[in-house]
Each structure stands twice: as C-alpha cells, then as structure tokens.
Short mmCIF file of N, CA and C in Angstrom, two decimals:
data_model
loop_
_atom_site.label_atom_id
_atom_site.label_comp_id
_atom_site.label_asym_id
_atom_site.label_seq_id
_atom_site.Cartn_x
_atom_site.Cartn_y
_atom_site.Cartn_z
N UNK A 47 -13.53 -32.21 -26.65
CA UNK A 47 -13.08 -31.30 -27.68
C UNK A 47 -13.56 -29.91 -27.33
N UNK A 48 -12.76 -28.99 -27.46
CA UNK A 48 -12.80 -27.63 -27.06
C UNK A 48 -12.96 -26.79 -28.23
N UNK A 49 -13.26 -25.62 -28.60
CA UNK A 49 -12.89 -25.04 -29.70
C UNK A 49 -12.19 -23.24 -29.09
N UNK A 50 -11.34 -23.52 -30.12
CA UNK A 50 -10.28 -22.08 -29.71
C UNK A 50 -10.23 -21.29 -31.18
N UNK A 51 -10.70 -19.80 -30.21
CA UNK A 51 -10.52 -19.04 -31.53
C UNK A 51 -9.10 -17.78 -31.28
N UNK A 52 -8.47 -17.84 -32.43
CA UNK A 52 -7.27 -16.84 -31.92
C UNK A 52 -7.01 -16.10 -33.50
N UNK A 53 -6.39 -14.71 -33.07
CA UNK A 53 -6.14 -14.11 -34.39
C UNK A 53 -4.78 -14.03 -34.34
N UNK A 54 -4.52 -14.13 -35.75
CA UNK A 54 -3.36 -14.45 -36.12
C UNK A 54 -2.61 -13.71 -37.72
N UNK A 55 -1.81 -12.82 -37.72
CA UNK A 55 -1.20 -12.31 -38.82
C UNK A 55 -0.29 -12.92 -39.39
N UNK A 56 -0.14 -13.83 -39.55
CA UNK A 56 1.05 -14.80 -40.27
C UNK A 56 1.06 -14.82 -41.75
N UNK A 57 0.05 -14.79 -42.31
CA UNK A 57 -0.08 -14.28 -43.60
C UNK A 57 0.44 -12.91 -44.33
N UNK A 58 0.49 -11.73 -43.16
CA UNK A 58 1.23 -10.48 -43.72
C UNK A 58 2.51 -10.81 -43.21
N UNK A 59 3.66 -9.50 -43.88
CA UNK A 59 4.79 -9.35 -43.43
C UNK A 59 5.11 -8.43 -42.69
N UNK A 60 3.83 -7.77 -42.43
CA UNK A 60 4.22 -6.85 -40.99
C UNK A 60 5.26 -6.79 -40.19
N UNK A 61 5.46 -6.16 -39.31
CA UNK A 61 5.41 -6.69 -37.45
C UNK A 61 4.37 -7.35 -37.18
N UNK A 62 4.75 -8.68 -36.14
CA UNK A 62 3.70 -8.55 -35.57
C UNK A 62 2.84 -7.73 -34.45
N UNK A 63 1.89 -7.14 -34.19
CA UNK A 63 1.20 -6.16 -32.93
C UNK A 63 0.12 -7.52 -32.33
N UNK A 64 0.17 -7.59 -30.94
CA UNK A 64 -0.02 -8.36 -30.11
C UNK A 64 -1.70 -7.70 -30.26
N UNK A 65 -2.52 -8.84 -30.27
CA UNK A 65 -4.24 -8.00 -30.08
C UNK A 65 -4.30 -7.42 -28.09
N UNK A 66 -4.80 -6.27 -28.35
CA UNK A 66 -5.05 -5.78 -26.82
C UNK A 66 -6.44 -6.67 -26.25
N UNK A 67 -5.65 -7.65 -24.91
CA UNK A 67 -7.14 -8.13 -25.15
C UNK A 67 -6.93 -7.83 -22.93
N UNK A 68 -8.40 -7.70 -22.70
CA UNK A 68 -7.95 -7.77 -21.27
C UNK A 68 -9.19 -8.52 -20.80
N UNK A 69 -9.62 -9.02 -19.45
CA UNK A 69 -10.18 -10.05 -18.96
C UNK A 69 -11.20 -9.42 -18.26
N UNK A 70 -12.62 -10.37 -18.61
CA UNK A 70 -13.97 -9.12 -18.32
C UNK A 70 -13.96 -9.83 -16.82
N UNK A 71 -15.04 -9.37 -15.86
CA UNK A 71 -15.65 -9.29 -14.35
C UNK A 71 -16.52 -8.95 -13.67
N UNK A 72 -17.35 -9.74 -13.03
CA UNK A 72 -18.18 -8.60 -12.29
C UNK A 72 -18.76 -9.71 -10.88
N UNK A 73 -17.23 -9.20 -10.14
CA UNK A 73 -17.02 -10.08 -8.88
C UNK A 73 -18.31 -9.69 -7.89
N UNK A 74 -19.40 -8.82 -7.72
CA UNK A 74 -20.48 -8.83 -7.13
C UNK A 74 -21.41 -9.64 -7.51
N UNK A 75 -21.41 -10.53 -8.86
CA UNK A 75 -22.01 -11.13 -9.49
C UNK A 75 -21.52 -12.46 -9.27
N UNK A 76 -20.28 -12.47 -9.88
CA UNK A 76 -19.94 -14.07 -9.86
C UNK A 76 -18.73 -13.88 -9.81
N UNK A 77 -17.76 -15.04 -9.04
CA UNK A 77 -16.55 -14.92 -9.05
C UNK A 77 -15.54 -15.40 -10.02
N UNK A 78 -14.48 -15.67 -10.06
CA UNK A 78 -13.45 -16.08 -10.97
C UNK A 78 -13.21 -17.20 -10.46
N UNK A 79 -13.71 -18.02 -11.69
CA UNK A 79 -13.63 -19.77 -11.87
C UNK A 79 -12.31 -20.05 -11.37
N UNK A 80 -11.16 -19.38 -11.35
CA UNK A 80 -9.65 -19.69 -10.45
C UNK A 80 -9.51 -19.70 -9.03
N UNK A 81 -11.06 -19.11 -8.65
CA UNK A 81 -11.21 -19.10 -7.19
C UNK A 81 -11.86 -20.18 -6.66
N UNK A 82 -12.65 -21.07 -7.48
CA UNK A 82 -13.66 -21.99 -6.87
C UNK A 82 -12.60 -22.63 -6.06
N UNK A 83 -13.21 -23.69 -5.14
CA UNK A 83 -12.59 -24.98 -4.34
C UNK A 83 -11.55 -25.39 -4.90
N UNK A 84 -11.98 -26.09 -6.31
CA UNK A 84 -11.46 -26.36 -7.20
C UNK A 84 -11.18 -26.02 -8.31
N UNK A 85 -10.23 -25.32 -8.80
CA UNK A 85 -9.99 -24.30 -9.55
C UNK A 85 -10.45 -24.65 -11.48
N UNK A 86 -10.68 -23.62 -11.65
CA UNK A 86 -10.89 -24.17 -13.43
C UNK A 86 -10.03 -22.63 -14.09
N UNK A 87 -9.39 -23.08 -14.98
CA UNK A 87 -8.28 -22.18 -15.78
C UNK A 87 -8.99 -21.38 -17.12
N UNK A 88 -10.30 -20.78 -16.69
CA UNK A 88 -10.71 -19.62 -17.80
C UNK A 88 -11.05 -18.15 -17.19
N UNK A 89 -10.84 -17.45 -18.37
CA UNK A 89 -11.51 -16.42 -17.55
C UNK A 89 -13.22 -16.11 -18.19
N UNK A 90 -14.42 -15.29 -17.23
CA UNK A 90 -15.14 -15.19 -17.13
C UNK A 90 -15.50 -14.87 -18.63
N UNK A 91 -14.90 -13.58 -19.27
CA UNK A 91 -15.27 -13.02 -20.65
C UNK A 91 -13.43 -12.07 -20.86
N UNK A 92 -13.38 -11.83 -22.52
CA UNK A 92 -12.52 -11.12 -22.45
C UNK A 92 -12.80 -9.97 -23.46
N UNK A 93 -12.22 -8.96 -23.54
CA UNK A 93 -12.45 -8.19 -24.43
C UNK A 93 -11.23 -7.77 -25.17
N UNK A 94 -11.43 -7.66 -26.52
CA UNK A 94 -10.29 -7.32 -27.76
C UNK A 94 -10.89 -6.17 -28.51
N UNK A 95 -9.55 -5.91 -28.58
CA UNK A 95 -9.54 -4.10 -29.14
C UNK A 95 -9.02 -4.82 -30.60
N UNK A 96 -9.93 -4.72 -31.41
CA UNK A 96 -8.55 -4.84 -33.03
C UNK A 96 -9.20 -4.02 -33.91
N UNK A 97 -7.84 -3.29 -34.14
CA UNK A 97 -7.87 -1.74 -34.99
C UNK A 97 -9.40 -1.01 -34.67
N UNK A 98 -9.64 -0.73 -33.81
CA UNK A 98 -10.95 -0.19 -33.25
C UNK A 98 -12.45 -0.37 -33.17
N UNK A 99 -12.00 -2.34 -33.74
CA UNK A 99 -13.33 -2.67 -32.97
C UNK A 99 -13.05 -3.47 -31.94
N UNK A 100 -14.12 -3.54 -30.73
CA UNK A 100 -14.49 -4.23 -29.56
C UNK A 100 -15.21 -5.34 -29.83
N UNK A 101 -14.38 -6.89 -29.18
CA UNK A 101 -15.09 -7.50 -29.20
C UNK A 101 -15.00 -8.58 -28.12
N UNK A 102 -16.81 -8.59 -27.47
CA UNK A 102 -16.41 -8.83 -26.25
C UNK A 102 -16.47 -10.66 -26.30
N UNK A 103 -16.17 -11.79 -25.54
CA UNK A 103 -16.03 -13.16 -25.38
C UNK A 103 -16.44 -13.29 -24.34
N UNK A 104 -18.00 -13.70 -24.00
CA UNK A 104 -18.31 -14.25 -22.78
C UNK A 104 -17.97 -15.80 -22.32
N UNK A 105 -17.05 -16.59 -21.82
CA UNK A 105 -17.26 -17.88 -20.98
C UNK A 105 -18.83 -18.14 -20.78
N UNK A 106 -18.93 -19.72 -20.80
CA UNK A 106 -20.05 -20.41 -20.41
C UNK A 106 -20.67 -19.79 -18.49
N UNK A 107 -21.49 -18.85 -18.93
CA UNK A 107 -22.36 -18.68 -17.98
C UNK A 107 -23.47 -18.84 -17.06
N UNK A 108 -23.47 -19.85 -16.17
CA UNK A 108 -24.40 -20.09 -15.31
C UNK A 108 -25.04 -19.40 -13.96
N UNK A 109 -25.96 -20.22 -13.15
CA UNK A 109 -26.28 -19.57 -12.30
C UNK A 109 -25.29 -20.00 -10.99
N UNK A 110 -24.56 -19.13 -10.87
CA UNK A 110 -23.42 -18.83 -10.27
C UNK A 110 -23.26 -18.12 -9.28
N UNK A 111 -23.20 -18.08 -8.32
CA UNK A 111 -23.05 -16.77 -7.17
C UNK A 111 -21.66 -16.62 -6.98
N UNK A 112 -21.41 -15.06 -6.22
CA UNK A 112 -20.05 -14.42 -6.20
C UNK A 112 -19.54 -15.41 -5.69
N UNK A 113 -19.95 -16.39 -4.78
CA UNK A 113 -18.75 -17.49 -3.98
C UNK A 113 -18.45 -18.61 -4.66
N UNK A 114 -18.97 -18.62 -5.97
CA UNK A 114 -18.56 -19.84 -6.53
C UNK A 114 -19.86 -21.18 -6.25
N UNK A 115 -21.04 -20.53 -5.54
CA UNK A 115 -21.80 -21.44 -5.51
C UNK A 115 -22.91 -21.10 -6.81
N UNK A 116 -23.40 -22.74 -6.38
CA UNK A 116 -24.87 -22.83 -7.56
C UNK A 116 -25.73 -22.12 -7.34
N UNK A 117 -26.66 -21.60 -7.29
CA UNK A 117 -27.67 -20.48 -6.98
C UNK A 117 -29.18 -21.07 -7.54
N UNK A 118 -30.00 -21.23 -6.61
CA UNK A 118 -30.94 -21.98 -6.87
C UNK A 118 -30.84 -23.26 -7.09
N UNK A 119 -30.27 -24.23 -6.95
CA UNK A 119 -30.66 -25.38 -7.00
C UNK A 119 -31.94 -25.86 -7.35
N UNK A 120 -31.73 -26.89 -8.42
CA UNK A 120 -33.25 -27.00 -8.54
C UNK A 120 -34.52 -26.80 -9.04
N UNK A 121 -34.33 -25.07 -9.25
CA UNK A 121 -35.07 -24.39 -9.90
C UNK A 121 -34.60 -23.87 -11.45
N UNK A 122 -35.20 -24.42 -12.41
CA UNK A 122 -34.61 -24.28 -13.71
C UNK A 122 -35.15 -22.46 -14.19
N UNK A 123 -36.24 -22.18 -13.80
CA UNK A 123 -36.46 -21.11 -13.95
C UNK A 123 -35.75 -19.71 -13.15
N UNK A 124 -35.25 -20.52 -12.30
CA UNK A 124 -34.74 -18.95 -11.39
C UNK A 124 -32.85 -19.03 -11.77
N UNK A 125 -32.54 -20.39 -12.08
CA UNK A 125 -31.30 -20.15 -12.67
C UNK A 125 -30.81 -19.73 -14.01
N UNK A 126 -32.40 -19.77 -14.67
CA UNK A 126 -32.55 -19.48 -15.91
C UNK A 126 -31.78 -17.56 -15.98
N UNK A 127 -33.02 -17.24 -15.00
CA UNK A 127 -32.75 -15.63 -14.78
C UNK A 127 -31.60 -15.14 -14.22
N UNK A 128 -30.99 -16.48 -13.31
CA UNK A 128 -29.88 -15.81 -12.73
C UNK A 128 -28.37 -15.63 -14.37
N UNK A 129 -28.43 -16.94 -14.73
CA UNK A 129 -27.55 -17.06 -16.04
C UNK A 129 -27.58 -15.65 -16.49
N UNK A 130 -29.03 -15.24 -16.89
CA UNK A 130 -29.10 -14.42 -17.50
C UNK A 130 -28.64 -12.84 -17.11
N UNK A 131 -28.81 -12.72 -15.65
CA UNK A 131 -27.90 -11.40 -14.64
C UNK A 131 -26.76 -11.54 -14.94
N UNK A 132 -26.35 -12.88 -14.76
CA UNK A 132 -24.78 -12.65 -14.53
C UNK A 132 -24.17 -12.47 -16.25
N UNK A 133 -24.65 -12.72 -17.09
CA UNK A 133 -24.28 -12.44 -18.25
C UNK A 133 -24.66 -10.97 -18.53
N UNK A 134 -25.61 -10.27 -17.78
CA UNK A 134 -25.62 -8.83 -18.03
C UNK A 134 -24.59 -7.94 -17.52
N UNK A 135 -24.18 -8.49 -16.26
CA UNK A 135 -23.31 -7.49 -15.26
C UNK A 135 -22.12 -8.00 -16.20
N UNK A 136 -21.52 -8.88 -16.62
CA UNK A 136 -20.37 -9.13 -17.62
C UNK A 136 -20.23 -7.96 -18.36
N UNK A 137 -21.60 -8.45 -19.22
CA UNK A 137 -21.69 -6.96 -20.04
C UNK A 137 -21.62 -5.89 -19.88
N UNK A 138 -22.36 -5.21 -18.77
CA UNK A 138 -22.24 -4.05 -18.26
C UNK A 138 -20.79 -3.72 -17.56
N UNK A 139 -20.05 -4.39 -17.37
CA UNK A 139 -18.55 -4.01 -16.80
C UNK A 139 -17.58 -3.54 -18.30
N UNK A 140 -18.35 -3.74 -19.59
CA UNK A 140 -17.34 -3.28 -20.57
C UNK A 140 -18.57 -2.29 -21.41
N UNK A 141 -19.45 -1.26 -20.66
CA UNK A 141 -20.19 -0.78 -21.31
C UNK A 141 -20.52 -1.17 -22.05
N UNK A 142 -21.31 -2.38 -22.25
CA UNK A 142 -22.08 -3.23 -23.22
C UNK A 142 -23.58 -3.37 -22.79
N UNK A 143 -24.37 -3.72 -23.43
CA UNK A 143 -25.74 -4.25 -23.05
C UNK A 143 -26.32 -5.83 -24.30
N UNK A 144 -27.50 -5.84 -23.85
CA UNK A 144 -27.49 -6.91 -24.64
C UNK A 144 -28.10 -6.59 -25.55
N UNK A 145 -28.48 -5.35 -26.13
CA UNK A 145 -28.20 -4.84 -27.61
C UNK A 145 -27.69 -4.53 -28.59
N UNK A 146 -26.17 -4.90 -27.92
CA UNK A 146 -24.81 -5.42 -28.41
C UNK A 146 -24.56 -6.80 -28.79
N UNK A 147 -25.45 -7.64 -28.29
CA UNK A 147 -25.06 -9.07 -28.53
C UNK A 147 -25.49 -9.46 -29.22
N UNK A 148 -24.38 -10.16 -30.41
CA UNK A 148 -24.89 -10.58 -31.70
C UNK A 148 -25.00 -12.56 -31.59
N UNK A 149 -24.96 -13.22 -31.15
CA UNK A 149 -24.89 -14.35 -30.68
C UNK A 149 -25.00 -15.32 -29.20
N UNK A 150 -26.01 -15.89 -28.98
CA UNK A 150 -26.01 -16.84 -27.63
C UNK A 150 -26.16 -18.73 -28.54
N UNK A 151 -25.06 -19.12 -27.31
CA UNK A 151 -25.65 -20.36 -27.06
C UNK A 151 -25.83 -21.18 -25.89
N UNK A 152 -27.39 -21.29 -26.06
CA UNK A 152 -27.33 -22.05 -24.63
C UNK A 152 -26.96 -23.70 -24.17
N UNK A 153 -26.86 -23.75 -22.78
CA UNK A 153 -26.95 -25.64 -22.77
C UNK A 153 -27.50 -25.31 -21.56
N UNK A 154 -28.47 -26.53 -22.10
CA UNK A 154 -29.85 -27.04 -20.83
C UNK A 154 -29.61 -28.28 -20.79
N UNK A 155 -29.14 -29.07 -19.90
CA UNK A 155 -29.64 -30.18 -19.08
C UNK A 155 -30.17 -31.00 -20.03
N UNK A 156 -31.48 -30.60 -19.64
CA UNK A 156 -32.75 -31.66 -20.22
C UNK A 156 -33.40 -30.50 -21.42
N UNK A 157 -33.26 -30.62 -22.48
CA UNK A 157 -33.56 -29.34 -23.12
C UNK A 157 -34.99 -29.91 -23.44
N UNK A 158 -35.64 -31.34 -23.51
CA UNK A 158 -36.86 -32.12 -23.93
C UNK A 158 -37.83 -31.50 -22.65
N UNK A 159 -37.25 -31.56 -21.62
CA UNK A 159 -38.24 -30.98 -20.43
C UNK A 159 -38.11 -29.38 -19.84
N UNK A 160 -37.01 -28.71 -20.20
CA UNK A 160 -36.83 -27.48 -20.18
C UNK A 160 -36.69 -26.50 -21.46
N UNK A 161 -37.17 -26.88 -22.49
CA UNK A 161 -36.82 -25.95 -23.58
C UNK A 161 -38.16 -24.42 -23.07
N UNK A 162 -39.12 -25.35 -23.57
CA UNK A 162 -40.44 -24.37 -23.48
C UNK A 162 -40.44 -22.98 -22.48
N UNK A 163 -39.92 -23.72 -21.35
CA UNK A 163 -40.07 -22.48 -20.20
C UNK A 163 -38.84 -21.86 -20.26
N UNK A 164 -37.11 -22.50 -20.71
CA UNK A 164 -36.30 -21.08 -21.38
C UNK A 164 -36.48 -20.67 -22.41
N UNK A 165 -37.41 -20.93 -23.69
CA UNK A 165 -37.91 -19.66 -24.53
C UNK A 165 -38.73 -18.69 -24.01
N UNK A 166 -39.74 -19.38 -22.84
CA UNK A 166 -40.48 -18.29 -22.59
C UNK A 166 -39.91 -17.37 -21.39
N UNK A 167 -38.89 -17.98 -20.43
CA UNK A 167 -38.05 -16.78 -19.89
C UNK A 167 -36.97 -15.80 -20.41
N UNK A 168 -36.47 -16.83 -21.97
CA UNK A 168 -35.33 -15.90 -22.95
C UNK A 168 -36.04 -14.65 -23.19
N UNK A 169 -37.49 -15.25 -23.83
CA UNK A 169 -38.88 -13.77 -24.66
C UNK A 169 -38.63 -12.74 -23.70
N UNK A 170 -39.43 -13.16 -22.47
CA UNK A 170 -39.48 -12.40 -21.58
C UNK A 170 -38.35 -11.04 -21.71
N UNK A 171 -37.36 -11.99 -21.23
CA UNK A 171 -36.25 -11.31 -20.47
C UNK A 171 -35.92 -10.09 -21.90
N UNK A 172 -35.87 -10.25 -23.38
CA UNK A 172 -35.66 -9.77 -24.22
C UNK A 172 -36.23 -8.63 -24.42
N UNK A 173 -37.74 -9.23 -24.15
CA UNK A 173 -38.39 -7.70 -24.49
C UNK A 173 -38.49 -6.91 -23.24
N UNK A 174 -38.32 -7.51 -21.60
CA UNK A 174 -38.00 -5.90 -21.14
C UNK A 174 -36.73 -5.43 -20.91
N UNK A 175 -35.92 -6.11 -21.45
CA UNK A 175 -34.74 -5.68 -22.02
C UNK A 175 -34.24 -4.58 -23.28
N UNK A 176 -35.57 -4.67 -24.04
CA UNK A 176 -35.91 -3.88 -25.10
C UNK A 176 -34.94 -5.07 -26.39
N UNK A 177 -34.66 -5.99 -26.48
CA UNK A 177 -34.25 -6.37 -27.38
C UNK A 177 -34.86 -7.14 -28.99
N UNK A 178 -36.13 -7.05 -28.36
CA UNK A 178 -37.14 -7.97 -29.12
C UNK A 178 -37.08 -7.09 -30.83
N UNK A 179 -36.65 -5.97 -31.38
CA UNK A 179 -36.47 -6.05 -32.43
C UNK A 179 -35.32 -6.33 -33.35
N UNK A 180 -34.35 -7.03 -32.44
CA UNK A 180 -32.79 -7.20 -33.49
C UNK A 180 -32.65 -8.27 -32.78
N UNK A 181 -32.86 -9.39 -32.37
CA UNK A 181 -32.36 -10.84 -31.03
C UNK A 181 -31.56 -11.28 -31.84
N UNK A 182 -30.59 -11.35 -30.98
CA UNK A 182 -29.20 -12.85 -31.62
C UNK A 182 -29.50 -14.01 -32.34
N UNK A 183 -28.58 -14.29 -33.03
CA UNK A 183 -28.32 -15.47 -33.60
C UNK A 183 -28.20 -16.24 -31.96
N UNK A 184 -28.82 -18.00 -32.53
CA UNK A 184 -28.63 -18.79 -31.30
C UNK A 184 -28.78 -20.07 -31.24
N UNK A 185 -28.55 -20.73 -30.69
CA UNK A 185 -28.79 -22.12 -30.47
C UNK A 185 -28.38 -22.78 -29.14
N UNK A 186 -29.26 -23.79 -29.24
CA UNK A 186 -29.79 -24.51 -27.83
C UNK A 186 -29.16 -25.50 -28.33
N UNK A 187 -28.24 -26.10 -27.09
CA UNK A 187 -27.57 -27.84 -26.98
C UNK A 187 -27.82 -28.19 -25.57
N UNK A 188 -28.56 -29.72 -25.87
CA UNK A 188 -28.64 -30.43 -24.84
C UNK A 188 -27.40 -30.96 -24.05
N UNK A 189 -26.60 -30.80 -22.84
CA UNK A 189 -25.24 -30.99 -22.75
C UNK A 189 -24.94 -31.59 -20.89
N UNK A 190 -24.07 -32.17 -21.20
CA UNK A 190 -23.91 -32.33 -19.20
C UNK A 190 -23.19 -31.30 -18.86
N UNK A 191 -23.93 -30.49 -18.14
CA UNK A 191 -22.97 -29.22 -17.73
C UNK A 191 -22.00 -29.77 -16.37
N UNK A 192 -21.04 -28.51 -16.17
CA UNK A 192 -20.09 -28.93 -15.23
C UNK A 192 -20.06 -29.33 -14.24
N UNK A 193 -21.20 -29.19 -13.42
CA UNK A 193 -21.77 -29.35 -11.96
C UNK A 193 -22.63 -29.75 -12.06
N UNK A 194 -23.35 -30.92 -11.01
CA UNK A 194 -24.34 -31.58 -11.56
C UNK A 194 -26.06 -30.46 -10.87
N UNK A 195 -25.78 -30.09 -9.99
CA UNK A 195 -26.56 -28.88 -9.63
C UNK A 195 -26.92 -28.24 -10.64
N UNK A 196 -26.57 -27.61 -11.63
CA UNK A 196 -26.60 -26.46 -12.70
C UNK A 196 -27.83 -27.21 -13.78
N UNK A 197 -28.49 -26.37 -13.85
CA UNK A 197 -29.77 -27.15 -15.20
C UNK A 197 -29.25 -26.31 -16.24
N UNK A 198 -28.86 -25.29 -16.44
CA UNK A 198 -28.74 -24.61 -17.50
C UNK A 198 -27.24 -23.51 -17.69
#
C-alpha cells in the first residue's frame, strides 16, 4: 500500500488551473531512481507552486551515491549522514534548507538496535545545522527498505 497525495478542485466551478509542479535534483549527489540498473518510476522530490506557496515533496531518501550505488555499506552511522546530505542538496537545489522543513519520517532497518545512535546523529546534525529551536514533526518506522544493503 502506497499513499498518494494530489490536489484537486472538483468541488469549485472554476476552470480548472493545472498545479505548477516541477521535479527536484541534485545529480552530484544522487541520481534519478529511472537511471538505476533497474529502474524505479519516482522522482527524487517535487516542488508545487499553489497560489504562491512552495511546497517542496522529498521521495524516500537514502544513502545513495550519484551512480545509483549504496554508500557505505554496513555502516549505519555514515549512511545515517549520508541520507542526511543527500536530503540537504535536494533541498538546497530549490533554495530551501532544513529550516524549512516542517516534517521527517524515517525507516531504519532495525530501529531496536539503531534507534539510539540515529537520534544522536539526527541531534547532532540539527544543531549544527542550527535547527535545534523549531525541529520537525517526525516519526521513526521500523521497515524493509528497498535494498537489502541500506540500514536506513
């Protein structure tokens, strides 16, 4: 089960106006899931313009390298940080930061044997990020991610 969110004017009698939405990137970072070996049909993040607010949609972000590989293997802590780059350079390709971000959710693997050390690399990463006085709404699910390489 997937969940899809879409906006929809069917309730007015308008016209309808199509939402401006265009497709986020940051191919030095990580590539486009349509490129792997084996292809997967999303895009990375997207961004929507409606009536002049921005709002950006990040895809499930891992530790990912531009070629479509896993990055670190193994190491739950260094893919921890990488997740966390590649979800910045996302951001940063639509002049965003993560003092913009009103919501994360993560999935860990083993969240019983990895929770502790991604709160204490989330903290981290937050406060020299400067985010530690407004942090997202969030939640942690224990989940089989897509690749069996990937902890988080």
């Amino acid at each position: 089960m997937s969940s899809t969110i879409a906006a929809n004017n069917s309730v007015s009698t308008a016209k309808h106006r199509p939402i401006r939405k265009k497709a986020m990137s940051a191919p030095k970072a990580l590539n486009e899931a349509y490129h792997y070996q084996r292809p997967s049909s999303f895009s990375r993040g997207m961004r929507l313009d409606i009536k002049g607010i921005t709002i950006l949609m990040i895809s499930g972000t891992a530790s990912v390298g531009e070629n479509g590989e896993t990055v670190h293997p193994g190491d739950f802590g260094a893919q921890t940080r990488r997740a966390y780059q590649n979800v910045t350079d996302l951001l940063q390709s639509e002049g965003a930061t993560w003092k913009d971000v009103v919501r994360t959710t993560c999935y860990l693997r083993d969240i019983e044997r990895d929770y502790e050390q991604f709160n204490r690399i989330r903290t981290e990463f937050f406060r020299r990020n400067r985010v530690s006085s407004l942090l997202p709404a969030s939640t942690g699910i224990q989940a089989i991610l897509c690749w069996p390489t990937l902890l988080i």
